[in-house]
Coordinates of C-alpha atoms in Angstrom, one line a residue:
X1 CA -5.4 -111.3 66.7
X2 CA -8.3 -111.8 69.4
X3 CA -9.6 -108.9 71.1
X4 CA -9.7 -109.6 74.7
X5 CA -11.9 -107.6 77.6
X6 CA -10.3 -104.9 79.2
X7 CA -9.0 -105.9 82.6
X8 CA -10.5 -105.3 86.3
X9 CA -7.8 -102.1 86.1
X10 CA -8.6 -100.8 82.7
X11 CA -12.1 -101.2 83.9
X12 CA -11.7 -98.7 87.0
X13 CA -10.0 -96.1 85.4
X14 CA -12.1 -95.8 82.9
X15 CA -14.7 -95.9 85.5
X16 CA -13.1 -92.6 86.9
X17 CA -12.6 -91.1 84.2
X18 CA -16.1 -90.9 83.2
X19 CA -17.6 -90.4 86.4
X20 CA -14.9 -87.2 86.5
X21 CA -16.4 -86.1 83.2
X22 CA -20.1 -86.3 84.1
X23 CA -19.4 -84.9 87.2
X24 CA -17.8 -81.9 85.3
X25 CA -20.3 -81.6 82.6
X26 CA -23.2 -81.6 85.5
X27 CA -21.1 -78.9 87.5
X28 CA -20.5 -76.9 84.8
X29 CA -24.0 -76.4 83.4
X30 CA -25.6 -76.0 86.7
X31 CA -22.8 -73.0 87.4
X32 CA -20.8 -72.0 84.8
X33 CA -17.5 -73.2 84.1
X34 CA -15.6 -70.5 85.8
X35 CA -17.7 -71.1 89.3
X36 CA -16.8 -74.7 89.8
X37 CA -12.9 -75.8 91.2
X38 CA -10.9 -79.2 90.3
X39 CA -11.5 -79.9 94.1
X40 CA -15.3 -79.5 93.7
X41 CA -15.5 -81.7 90.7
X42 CA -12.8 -84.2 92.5
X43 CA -15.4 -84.5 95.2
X44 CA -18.1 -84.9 93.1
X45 CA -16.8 -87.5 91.6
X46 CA -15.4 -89.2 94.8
X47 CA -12.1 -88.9 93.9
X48 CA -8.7 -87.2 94.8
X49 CA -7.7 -83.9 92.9
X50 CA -4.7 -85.7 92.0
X51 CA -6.3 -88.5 90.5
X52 CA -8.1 -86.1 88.3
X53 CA -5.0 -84.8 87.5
X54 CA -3.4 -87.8 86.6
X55 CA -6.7 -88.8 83.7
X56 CA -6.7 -84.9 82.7
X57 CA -3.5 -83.8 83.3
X58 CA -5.3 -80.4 81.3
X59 CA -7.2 -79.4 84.0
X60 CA -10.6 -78.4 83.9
X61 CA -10.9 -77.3 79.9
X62 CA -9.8 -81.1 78.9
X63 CA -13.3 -82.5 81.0
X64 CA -15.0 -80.4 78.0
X65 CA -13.2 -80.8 75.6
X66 CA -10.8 -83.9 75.6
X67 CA -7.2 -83.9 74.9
X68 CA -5.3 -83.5 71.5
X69 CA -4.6 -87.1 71.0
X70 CA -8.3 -87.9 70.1
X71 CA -8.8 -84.6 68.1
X72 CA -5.7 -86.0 65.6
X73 CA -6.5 -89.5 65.3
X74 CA -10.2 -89.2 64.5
X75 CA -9.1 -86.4 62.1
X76 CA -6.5 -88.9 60.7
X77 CA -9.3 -91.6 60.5
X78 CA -11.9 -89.0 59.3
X79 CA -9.3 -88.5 56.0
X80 CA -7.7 -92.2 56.0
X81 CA -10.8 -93.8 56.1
X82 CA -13.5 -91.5 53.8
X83 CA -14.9 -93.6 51.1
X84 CA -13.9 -94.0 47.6
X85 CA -14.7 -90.8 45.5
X86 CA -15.0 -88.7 48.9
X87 CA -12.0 -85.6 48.7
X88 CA -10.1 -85.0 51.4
X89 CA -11.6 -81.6 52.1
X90 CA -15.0 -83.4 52.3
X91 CA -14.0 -86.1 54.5
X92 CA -12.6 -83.8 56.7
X93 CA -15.7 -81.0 56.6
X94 CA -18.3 -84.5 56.8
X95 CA -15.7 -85.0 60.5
X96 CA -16.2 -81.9 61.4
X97 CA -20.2 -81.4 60.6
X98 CA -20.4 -84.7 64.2
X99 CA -18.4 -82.0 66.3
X100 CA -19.8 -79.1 68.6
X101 CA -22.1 -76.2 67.2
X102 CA -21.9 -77.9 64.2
X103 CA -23.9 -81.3 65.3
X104 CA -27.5 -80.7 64.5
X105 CA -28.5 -83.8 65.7
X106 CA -26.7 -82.8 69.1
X107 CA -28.5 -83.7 72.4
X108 CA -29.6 -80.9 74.6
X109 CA -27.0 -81.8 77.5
X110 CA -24.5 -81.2 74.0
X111 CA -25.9 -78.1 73.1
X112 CA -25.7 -77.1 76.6
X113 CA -21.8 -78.0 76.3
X114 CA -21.7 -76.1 72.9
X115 CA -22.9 -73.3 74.1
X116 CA -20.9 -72.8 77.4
X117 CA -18.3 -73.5 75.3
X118 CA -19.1 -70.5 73.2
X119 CA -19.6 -68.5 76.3
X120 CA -16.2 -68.8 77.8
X121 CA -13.2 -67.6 76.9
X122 CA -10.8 -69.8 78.6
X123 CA -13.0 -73.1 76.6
X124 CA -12.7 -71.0 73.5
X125 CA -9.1 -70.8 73.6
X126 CA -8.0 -74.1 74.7
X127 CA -10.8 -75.6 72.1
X128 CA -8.9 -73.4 69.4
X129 CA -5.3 -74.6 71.1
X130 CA -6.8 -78.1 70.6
X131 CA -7.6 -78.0 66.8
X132 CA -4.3 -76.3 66.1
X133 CA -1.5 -78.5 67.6
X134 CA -3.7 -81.4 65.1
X135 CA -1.8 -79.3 62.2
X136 CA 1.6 -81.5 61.8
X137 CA -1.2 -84.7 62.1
X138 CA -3.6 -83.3 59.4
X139 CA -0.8 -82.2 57.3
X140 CA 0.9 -86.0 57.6
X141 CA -2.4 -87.4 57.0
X142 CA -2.9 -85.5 53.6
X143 CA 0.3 -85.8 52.6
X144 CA 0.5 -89.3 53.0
X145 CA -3.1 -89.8 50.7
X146 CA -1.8 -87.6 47.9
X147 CA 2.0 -89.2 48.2
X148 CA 3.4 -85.5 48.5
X149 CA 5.7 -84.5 51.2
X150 CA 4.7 -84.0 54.7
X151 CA 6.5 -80.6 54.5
X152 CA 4.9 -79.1 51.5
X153 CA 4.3 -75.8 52.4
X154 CA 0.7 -76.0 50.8
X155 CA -0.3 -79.1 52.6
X156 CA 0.9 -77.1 56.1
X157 CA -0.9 -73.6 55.0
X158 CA -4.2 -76.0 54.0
X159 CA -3.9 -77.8 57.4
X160 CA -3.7 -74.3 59.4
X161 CA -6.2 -72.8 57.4
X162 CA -8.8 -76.3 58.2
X163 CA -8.6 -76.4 61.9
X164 CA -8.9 -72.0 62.0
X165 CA -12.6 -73.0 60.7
X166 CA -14.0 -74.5 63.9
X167 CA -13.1 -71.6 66.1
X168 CA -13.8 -69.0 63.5
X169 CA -17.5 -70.8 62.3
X170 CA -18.6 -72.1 65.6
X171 CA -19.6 -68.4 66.9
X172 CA -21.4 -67.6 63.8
X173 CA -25.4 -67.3 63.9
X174 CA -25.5 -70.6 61.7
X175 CA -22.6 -72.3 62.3
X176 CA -22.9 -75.4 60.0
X177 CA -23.9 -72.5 57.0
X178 CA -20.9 -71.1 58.0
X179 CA -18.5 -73.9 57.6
X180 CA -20.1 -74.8 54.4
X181 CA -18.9 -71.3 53.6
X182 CA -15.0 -71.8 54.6
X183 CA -14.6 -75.4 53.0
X184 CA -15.9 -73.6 50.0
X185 CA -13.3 -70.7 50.0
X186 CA -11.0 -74.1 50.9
X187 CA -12.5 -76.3 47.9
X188 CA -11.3 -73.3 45.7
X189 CA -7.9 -73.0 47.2
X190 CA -7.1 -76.9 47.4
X191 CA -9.3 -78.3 44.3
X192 CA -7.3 -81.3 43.6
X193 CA -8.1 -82.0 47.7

């Protein structure tokens, strides 16, 4: 099957949609997330607040921080996709190591992110709401590599206990040190994984 261009419409909203994130991400490190409003990022971006709405129907945390959707299929690529003699655990930590305080090769407009991110407690906790609704996904995802079912109760504890390490790693000193620390612990739990 051909891949064709995105139309003229496809075009424009993505359009908006990234001129609504940059707008954000500009607003928010010149002022702090809690001193900027939908309406002022709206305008910003020269758009309506419903519009903004309608491409981030999570308000102002999902211009940081995306939506769930993208959090579960990247980690169901990340563990799908690893290469032959990769675990699952590894696959997963090597997906995780590309994300937030735990990119070292992040750019400083990311690290600015990262760290306002760190900073507020209304990012924190959506971020952490984020990674945990991913835990029926991440459970699926292993269960369907190591043909057990999606309802094993270690597969769920595993998944829970995975996507607790960004939010409980990420405010650490070292953050990647630390999540080499947790998959660790996790390696020892989950060796077969």
């Amino acid at each position: 099957m051909a891949h064709t261009a995105p139309g003229r419409r496809e075009r424009k909203k993505a359009a908006t949609r990234q001129a609504l994130e940059t707008a954000a991400r500009r607003l928010f490190l010149e002022r702090g997330f809690d001193k900027v409003t939908i309406a002022e990022i709206a305008d910003a971006a020269d758009t309506a607040v419903s519009t903004l709405f309608a491409h981030f129907p999570g308000g102002k945390e999902a211009l940081i921080l995306g939506d769930v959707q993208e959090r579960e299929q990247a980690l169901a690529a990340a563990v799908r996709n690893r290469p032959t003699g990769v675990s699952i655990l590894q696959a997963v930590r090597r997906y995780l190591a590309t994300r937030g305080p735990f990119d070292t090769d992040a750019d400083a407009e990311t690290r600015g992110i990262v760290e306002l991110v760190v900073a507020t407690p209304a990012l924190r906790t959506y971020a952490r709401t984020l990674w945990t609704k991913c835990e029926d996904t991440l459970a699926g995802v292993i269960a369907e590599q190591t043909d057990r079912d999606a309802d094993d109760l270690s597969l769920r504890l595993l998944a829970r206990f995975i996507l607790q390490v960004p939010d409980l790693t990420g405010v650490e000193p070292d953050p990647p040190a630390a999540m080499d620390v947790a998959f660790h612990h996790l390696q020892r739990g989950w060796p077969e994984l």
